[in-house]
mmCIF file of C-alpha atoms and ligand atoms in Angstrom:
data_model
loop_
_atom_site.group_PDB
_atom_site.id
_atom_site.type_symbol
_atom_site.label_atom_id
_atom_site.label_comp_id
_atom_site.label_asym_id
_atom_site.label_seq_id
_atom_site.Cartn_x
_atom_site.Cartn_y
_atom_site.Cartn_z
ATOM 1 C CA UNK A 22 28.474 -14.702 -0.836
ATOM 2 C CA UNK A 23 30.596 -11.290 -0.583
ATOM 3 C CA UNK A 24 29.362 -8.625 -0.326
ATOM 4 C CA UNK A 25 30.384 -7.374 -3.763
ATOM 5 C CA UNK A 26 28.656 -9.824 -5.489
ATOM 6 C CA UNK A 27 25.320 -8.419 -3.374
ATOM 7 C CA UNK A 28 25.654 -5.225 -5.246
ATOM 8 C CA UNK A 29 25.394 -7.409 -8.437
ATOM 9 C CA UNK A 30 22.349 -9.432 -6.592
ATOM 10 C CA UNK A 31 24.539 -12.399 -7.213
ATOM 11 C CA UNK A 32 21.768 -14.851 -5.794
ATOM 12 C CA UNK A 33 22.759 -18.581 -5.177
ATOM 13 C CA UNK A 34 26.155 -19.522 -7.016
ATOM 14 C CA UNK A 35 25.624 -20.762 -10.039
ATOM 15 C CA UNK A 36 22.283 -20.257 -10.945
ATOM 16 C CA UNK A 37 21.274 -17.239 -12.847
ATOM 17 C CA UNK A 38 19.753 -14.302 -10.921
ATOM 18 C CA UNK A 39 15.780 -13.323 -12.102
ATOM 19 C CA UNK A 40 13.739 -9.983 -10.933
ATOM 20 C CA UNK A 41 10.974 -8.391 -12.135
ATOM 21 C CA UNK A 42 7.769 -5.505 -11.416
ATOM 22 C CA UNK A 43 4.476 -7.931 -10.070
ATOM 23 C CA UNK A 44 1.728 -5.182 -9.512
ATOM 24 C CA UNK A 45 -0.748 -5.462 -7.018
ATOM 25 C CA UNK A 46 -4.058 -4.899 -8.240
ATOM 26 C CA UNK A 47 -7.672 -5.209 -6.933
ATOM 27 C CA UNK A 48 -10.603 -3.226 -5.527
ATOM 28 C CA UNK A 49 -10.119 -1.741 -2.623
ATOM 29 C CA UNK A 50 -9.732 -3.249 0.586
ATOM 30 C CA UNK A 51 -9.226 -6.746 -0.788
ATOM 31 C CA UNK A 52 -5.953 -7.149 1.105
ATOM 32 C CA UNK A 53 -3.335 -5.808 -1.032
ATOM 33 C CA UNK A 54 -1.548 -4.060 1.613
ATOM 34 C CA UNK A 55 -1.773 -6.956 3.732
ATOM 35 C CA UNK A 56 -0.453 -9.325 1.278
ATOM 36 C CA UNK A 57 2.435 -6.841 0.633
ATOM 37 C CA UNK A 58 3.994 -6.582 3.508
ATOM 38 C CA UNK A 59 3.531 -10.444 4.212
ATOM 39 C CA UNK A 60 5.453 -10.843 0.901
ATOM 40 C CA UNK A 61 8.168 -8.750 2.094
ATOM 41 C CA UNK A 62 8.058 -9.584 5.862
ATOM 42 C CA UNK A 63 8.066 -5.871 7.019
ATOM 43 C CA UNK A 64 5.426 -3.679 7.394
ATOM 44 C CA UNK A 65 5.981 -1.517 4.154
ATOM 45 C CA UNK A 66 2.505 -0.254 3.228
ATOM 46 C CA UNK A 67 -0.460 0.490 5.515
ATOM 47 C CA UNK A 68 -3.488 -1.026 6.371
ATOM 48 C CA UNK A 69 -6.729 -0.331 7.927
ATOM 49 C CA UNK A 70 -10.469 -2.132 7.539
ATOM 50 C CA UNK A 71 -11.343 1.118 5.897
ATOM 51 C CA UNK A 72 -11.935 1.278 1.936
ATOM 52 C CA UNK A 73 -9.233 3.726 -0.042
ATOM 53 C CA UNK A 74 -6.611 3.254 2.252
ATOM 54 C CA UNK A 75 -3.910 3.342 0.199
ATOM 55 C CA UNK A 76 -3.144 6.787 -2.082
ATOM 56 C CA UNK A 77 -0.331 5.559 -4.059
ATOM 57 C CA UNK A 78 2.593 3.174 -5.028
ATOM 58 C CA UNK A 79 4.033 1.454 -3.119
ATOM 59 C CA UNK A 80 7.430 -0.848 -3.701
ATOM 60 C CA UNK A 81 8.161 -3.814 -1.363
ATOM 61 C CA UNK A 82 11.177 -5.820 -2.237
ATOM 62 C CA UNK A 83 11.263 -9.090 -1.349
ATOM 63 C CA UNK A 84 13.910 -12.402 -2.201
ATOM 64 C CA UNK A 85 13.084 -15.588 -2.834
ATOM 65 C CA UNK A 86 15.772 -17.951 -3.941
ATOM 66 C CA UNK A 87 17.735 -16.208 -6.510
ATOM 67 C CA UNK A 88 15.061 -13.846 -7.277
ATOM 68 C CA UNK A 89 13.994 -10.430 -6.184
ATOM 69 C CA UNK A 90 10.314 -9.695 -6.907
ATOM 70 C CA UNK A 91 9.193 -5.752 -6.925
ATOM 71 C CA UNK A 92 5.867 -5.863 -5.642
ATOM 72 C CA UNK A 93 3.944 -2.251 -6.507
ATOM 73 C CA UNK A 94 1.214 -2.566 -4.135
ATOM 74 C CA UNK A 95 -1.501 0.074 -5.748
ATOM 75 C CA UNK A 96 -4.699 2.064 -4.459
ATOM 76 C CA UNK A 97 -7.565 0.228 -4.392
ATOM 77 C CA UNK A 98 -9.924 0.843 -7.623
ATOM 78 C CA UNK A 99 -13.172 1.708 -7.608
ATOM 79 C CA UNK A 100 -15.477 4.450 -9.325
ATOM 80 C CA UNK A 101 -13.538 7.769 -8.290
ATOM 81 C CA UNK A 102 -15.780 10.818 -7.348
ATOM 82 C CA UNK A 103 -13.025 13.406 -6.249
ATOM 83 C CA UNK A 104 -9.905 14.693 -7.577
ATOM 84 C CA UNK A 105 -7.985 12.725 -5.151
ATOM 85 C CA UNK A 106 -9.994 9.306 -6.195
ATOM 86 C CA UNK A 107 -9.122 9.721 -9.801
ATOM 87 C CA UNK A 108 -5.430 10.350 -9.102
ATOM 88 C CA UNK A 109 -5.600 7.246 -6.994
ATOM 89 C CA UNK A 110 -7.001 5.323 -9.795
ATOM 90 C CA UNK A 111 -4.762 6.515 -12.496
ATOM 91 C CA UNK A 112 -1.758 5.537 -10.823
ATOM 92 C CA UNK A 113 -3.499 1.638 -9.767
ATOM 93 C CA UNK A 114 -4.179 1.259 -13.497
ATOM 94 C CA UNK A 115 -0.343 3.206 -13.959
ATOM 95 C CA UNK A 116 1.332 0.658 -11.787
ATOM 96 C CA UNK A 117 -0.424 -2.382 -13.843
ATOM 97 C CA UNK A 118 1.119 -1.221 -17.185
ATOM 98 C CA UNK A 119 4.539 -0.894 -15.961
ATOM 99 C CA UNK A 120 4.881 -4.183 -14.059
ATOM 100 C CA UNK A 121 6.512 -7.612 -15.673
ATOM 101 C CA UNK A 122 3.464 -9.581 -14.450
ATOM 102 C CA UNK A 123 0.062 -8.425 -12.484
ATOM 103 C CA UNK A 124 -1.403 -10.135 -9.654
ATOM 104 C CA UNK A 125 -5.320 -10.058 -9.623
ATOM 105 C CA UNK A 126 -6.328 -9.551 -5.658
ATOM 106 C CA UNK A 127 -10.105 -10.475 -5.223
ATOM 107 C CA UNK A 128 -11.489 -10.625 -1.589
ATOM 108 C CA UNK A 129 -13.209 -14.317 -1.400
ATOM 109 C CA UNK A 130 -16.239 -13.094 0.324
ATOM 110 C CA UNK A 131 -17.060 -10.319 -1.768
ATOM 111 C CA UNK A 132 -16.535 -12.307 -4.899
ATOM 112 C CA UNK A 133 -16.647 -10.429 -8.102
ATOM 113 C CA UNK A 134 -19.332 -8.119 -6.712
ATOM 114 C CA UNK A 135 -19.088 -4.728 -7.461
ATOM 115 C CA UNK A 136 -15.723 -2.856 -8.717
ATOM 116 C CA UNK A 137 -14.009 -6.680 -9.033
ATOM 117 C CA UNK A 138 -16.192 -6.629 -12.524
ATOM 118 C CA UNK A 139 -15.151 -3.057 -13.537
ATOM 119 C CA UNK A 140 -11.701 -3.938 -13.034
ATOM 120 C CA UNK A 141 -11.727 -7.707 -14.864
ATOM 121 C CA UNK A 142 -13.238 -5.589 -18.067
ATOM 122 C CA UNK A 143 -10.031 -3.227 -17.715
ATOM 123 C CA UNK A 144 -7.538 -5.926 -17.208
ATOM 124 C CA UNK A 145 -8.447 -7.234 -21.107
ATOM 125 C CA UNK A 146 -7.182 -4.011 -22.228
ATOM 126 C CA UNK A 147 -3.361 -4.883 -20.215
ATOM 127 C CA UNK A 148 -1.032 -6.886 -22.351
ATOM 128 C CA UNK A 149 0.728 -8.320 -19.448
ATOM 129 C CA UNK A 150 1.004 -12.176 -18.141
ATOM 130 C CA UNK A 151 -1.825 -12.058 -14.978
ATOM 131 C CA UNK A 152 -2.408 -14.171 -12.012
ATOM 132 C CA UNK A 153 -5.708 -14.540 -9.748
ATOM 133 C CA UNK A 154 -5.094 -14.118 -6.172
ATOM 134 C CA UNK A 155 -7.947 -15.071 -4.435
ATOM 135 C CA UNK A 156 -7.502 -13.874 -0.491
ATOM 136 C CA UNK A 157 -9.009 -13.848 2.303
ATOM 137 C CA UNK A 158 -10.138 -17.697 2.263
ATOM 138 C CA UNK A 159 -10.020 -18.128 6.023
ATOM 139 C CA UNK A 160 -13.383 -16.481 5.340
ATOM 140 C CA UNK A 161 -14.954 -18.543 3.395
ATOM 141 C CA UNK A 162 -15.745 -22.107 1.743
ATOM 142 C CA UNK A 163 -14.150 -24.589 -0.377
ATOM 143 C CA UNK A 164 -16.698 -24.600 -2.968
ATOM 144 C CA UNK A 165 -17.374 -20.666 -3.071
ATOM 145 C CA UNK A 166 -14.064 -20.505 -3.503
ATOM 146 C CA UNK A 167 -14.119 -22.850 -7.173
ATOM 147 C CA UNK A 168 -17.171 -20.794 -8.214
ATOM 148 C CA UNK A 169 -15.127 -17.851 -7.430
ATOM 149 C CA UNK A 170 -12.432 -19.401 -9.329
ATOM 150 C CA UNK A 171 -14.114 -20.400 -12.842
ATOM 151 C CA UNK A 172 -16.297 -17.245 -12.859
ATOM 152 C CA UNK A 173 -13.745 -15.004 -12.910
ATOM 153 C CA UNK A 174 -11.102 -17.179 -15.796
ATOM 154 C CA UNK A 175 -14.380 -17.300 -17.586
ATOM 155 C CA UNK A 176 -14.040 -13.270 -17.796
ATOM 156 C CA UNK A 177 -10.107 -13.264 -18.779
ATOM 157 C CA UNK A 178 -7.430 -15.277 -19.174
ATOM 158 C CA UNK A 179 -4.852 -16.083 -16.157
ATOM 159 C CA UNK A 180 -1.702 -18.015 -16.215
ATOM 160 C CA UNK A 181 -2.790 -19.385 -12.395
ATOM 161 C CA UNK A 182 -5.222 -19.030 -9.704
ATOM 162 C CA UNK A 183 -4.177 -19.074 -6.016
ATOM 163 C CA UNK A 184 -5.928 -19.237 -3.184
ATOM 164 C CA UNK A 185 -4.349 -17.333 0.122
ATOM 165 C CA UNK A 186 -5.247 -15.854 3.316
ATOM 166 C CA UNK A 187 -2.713 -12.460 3.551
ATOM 167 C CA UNK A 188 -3.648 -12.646 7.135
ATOM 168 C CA UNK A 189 -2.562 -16.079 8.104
ATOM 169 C CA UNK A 190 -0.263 -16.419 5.554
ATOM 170 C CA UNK A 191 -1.826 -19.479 4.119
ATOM 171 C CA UNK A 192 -1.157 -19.780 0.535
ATOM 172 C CA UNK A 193 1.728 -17.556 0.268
ATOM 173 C CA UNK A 194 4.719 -19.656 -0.126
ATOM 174 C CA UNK A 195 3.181 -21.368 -3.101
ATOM 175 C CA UNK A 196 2.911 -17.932 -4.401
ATOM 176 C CA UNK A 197 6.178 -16.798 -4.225
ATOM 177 C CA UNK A 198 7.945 -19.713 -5.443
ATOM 178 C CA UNK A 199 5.661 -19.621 -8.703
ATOM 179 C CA UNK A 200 6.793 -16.176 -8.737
ATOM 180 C CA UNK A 201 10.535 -16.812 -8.079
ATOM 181 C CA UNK A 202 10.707 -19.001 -11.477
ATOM 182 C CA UNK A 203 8.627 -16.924 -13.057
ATOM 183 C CA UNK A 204 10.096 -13.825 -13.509
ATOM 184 C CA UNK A 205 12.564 -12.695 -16.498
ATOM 185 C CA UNK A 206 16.476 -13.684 -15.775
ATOM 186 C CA UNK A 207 18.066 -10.254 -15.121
ATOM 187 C CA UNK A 208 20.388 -8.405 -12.805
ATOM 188 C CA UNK A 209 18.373 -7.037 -9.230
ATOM 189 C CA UNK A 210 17.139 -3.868 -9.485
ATOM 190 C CA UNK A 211 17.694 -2.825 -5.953
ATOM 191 C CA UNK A 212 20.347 -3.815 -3.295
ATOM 192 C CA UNK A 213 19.907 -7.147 -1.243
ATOM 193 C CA UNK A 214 18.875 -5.456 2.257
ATOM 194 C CA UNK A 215 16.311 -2.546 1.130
ATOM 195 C CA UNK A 216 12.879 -3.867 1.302
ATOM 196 C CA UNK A 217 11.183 -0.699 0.038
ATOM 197 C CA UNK A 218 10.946 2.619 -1.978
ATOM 198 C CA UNK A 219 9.679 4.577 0.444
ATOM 199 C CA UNK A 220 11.311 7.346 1.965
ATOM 200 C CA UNK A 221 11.259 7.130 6.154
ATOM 201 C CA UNK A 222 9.841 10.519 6.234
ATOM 202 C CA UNK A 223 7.100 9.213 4.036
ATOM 203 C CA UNK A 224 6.838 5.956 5.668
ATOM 204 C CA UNK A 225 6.450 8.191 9.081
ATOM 205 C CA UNK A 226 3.374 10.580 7.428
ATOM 206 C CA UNK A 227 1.824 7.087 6.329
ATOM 207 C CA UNK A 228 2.166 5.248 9.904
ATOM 208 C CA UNK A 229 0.193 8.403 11.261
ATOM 209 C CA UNK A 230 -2.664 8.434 8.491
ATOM 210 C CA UNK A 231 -2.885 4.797 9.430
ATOM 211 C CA UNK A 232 -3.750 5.482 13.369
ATOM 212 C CA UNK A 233 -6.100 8.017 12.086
ATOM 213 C CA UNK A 234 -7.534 5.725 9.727
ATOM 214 C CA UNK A 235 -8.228 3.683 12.280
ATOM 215 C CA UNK A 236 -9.348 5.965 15.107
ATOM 216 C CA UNK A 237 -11.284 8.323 13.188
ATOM 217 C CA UNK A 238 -14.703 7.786 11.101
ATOM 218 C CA UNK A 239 -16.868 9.048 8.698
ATOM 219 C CA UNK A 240 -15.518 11.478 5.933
ATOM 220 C CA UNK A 241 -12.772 12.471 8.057
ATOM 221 C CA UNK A 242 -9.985 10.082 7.313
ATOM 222 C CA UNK A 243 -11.059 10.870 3.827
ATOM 223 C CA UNK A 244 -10.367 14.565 4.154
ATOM 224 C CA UNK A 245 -7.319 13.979 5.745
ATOM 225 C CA UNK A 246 -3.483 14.396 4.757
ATOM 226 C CA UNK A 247 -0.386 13.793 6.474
ATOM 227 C CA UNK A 248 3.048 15.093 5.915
ATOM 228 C CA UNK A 249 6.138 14.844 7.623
ATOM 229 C CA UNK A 250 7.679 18.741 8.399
ATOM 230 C CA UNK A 251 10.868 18.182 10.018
ATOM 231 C CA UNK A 252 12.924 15.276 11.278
ATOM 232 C CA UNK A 253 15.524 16.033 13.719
ATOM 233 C CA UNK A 254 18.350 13.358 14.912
ATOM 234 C CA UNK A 255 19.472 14.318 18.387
ATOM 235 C CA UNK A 256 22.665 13.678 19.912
ATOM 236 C CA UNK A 257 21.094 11.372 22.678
ATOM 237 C CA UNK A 258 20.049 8.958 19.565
ATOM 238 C CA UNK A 259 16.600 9.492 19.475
ATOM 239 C CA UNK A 260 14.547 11.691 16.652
ATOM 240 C CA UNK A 261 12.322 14.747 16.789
ATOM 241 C CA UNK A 262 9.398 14.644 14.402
ATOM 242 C CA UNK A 263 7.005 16.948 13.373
ATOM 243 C CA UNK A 264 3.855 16.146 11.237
ATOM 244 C CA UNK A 265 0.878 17.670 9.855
ATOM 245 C CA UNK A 266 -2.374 16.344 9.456
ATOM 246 C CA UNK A 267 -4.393 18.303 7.075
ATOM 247 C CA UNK A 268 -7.925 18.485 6.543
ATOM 248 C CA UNK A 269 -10.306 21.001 4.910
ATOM 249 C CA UNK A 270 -12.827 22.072 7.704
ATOM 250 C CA UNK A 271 -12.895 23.764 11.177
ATOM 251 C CA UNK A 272 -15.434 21.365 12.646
ATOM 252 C CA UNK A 273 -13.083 18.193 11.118
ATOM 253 C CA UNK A 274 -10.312 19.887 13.092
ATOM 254 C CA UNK A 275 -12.158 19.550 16.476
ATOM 255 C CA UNK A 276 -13.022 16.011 15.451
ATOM 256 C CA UNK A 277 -8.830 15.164 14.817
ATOM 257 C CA UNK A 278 -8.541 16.647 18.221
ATOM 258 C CA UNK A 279 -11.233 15.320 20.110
ATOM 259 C CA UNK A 280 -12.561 16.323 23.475
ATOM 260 C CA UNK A 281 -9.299 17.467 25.166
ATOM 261 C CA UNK A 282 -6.830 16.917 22.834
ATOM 262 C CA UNK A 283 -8.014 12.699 23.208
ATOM 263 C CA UNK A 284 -8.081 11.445 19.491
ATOM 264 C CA UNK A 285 -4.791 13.197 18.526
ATOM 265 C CA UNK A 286 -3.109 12.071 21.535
ATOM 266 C CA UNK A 287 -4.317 8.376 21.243
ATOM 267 C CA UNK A 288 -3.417 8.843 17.316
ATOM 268 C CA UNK A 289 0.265 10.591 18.250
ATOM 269 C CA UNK A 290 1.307 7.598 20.914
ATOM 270 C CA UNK A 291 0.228 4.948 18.289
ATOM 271 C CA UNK A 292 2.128 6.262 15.833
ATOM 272 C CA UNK A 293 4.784 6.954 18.069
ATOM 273 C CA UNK A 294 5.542 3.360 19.483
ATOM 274 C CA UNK A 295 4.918 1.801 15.567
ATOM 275 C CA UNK A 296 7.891 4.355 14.960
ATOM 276 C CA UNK A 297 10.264 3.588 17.279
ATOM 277 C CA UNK A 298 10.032 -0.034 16.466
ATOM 278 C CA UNK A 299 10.633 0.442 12.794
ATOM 279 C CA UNK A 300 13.179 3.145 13.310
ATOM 280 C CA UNK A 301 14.947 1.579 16.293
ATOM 281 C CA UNK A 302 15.110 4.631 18.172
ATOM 282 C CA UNK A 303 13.355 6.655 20.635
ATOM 283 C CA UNK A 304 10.756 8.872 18.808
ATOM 284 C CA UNK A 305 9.356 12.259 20.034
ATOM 285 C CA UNK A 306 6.223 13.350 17.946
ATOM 286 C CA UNK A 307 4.754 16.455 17.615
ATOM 287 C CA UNK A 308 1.355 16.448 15.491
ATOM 288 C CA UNK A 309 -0.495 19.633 14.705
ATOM 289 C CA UNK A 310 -3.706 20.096 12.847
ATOM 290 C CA UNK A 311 -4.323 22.261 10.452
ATOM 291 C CA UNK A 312 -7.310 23.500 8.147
ATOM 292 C CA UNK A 313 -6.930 23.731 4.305
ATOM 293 C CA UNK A 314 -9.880 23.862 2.588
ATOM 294 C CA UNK A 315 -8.580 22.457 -0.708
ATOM 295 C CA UNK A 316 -6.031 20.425 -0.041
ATOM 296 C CA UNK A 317 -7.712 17.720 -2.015
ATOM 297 C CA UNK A 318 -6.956 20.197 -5.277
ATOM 298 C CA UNK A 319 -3.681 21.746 -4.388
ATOM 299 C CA UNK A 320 -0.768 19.951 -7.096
ATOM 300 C CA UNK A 321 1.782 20.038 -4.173
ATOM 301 C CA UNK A 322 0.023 17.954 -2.135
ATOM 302 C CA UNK A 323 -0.575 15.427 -5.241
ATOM 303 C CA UNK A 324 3.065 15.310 -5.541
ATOM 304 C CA UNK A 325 4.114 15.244 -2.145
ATOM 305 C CA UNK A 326 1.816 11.843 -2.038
ATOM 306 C CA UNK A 327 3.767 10.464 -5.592
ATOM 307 C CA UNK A 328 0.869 11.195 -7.567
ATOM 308 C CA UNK A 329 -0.507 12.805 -10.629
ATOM 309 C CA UNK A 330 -2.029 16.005 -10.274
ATOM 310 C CA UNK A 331 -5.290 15.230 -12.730
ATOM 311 C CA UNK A 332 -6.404 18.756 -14.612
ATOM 312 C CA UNK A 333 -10.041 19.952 -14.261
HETATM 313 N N1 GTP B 571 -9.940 -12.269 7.294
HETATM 314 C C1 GTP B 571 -8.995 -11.723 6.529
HETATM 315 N N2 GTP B 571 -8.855 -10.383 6.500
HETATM 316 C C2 GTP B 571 -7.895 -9.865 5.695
HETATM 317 C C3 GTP B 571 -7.034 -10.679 4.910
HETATM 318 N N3 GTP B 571 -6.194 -9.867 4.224
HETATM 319 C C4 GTP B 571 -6.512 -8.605 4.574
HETATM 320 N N4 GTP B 571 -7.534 -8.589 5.462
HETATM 321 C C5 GTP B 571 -8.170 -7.398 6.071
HETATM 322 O O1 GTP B 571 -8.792 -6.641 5.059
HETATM 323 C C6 GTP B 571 -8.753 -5.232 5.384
HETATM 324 C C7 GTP B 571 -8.185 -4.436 4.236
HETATM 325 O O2 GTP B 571 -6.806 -4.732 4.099
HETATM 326 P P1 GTP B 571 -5.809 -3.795 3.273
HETATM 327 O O3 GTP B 571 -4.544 -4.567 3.164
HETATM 328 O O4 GTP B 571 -5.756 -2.424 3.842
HETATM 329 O O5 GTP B 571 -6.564 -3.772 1.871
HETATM 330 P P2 GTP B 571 -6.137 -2.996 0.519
HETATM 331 O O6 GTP B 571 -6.541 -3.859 -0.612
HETATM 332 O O7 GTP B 571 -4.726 -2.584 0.589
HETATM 333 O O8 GTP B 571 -7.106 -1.730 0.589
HETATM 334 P P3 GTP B 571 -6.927 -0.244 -0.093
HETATM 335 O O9 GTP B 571 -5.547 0.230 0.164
HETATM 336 O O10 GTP B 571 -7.948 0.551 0.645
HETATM 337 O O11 GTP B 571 -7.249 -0.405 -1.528
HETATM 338 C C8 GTP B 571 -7.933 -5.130 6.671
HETATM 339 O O12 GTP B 571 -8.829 -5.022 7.765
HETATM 340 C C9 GTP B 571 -7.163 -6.438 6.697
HETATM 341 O O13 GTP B 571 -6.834 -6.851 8.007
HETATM 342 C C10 GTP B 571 -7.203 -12.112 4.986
HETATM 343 O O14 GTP B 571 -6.507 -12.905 4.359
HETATM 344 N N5 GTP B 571 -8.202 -12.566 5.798
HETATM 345 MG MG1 MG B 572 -3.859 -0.756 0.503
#
């Protein structure tokens, strides 16, 4: 293959080339994140054990065979209480109407419990082809997991079920060749190498909500925001970044900082290391905190993030 014909996502000669939009949907913390960047082999979206993790689409591009799949990975849905929640929601239930096919992720142990219901209700309402992804089945057993299965076709119709773990990967090659054949023949959308959408300076903001997501509890990783402020590349070949982390109260400032600067440092050299690997480069990063009250209703931030701002 020449490199010309990649620009045309000429895929294996002679057979025709397919690609297509599979959204990612599914309460929250059911793995979609996970299973994303599994798909595309690169860590693309982030992940913590924390619920609402994700804010927005996300594209990861992967090929398999002579197709490339667009997987949207979404926010979680659930029953959204603040501004940001409903945003979040929106664009989930957004990214399921514009995609060629929708995957269904349900967490095995949680079953249709809870939001998994809400969401099966909205799905009748989406004309598109949908598959059932159960995941995380290294959790729990065999038979649940055909419960699982009937209970939820009962509910709506799927063209397949599948049974994965995102984690250990089990599952996931049966998934993506059903995928491969069954997307629409057409042209790829995106060149052969990129396996996201994501700008790097977004990609950075999101590595750094991730470490906090992970280091800090309670409501603050909730009332948090990160954006990337500058990005320098200096002549010795490494980068200079500088982030904020926003969040909306003196005392949740103190609590990003910890006692002597601890939390922000641990957060900063996390981040820092994931960086370099991804960029390849030596990273220096600078993190500062700062208070504002209503970030969570100011319509920059919303489209900083890549989502709606909803009114009143
Ligand atoms: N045991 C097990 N854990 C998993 C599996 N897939 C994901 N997880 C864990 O489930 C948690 C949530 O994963 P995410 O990928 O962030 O979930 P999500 O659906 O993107 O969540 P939101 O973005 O918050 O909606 C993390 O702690 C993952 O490590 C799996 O197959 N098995
Ligand atoms: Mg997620």
């Amino acid at each position: 293959m020449t490199d010309n014909e990649n620009m045309t996502g000429a895929g294996t000669e002679g057979a025709a080339t397919r690609s297509g939009f599979v959204a990612l949907i599914g309460p929250t913390n059911a793995g979609k994140s996970t299973l994303l960047n599994r798909l595309v082999g690169a860590k693309v979206s982030i992940v913590s054990h924390k619920v609402q993790t994700t804010r927005a689409i996300v594209r990861g591009i992967a090929i398999h065979g002579n197709a490339q799949i667009v997987f949207m990975d979404t926010p979680g849905i659930f029953k959204p209480r603040r501004r940001l929640d409903r945003a979040m929601v929106t664009s989930a239930w957004g990214g399921a109407k514009d995609a060629d096919l929708i995957m269904l992720l349900i967490d095995s142990e949680r079953g249709l419990r809870g939001d998994a219901e809400a969401i099966l209700e909205g799905l009748k309402e989406v004309r598109q082809p949908k598959i059932l992804v159960l995941n995380k089945i290294d959790r729990v057993k065999p038979e649940d997991l055909l419960k699982l299965t009937s209970a939820a076709n009962e509910a709506i119709e799927f063209e397949r079920t599948f049974m994965i773990s995102a984690t250990t990967g089990s599952g996931c090659e049966d998934l993506m060749d059903f995928l491969g054949e069954r997307l629409p023949e057409g042209p790829w959308y995106y060149p052969e190498d990129q396996i996201s959408d994501l700008p790097m300076r977004q990609l950075a903001a999101e590595i750094t909500r991730e470490k906090l997501f992970l280091r800090l509890h309670q409501e603050l990783p909730y009332a948090s925001h990160v954006e990337t402020e500058k990005w320098e590349e200096r002549k010795d070949g490494s980068v200079r970044i500088e982030q904020v982390i926003y969040v909306e109260r003196e005392s949740q400032k103190k609590i990003a900082l910890g006692k002597g600067g601890e939390a922000i440092k641990a957060i900063s050299t996390a981040a820092r290391k994931e960086l370099s690997e991804i960029l390849e480069q030596p990273v220096h990063l600078f993190l500062f905190v700062k208070v504002r009250e209503n970030w969570g209703d100011d319509p920059a931030r919303f489209r900083e993030m890549g989502l709606e701002f909803p009114k009143g």
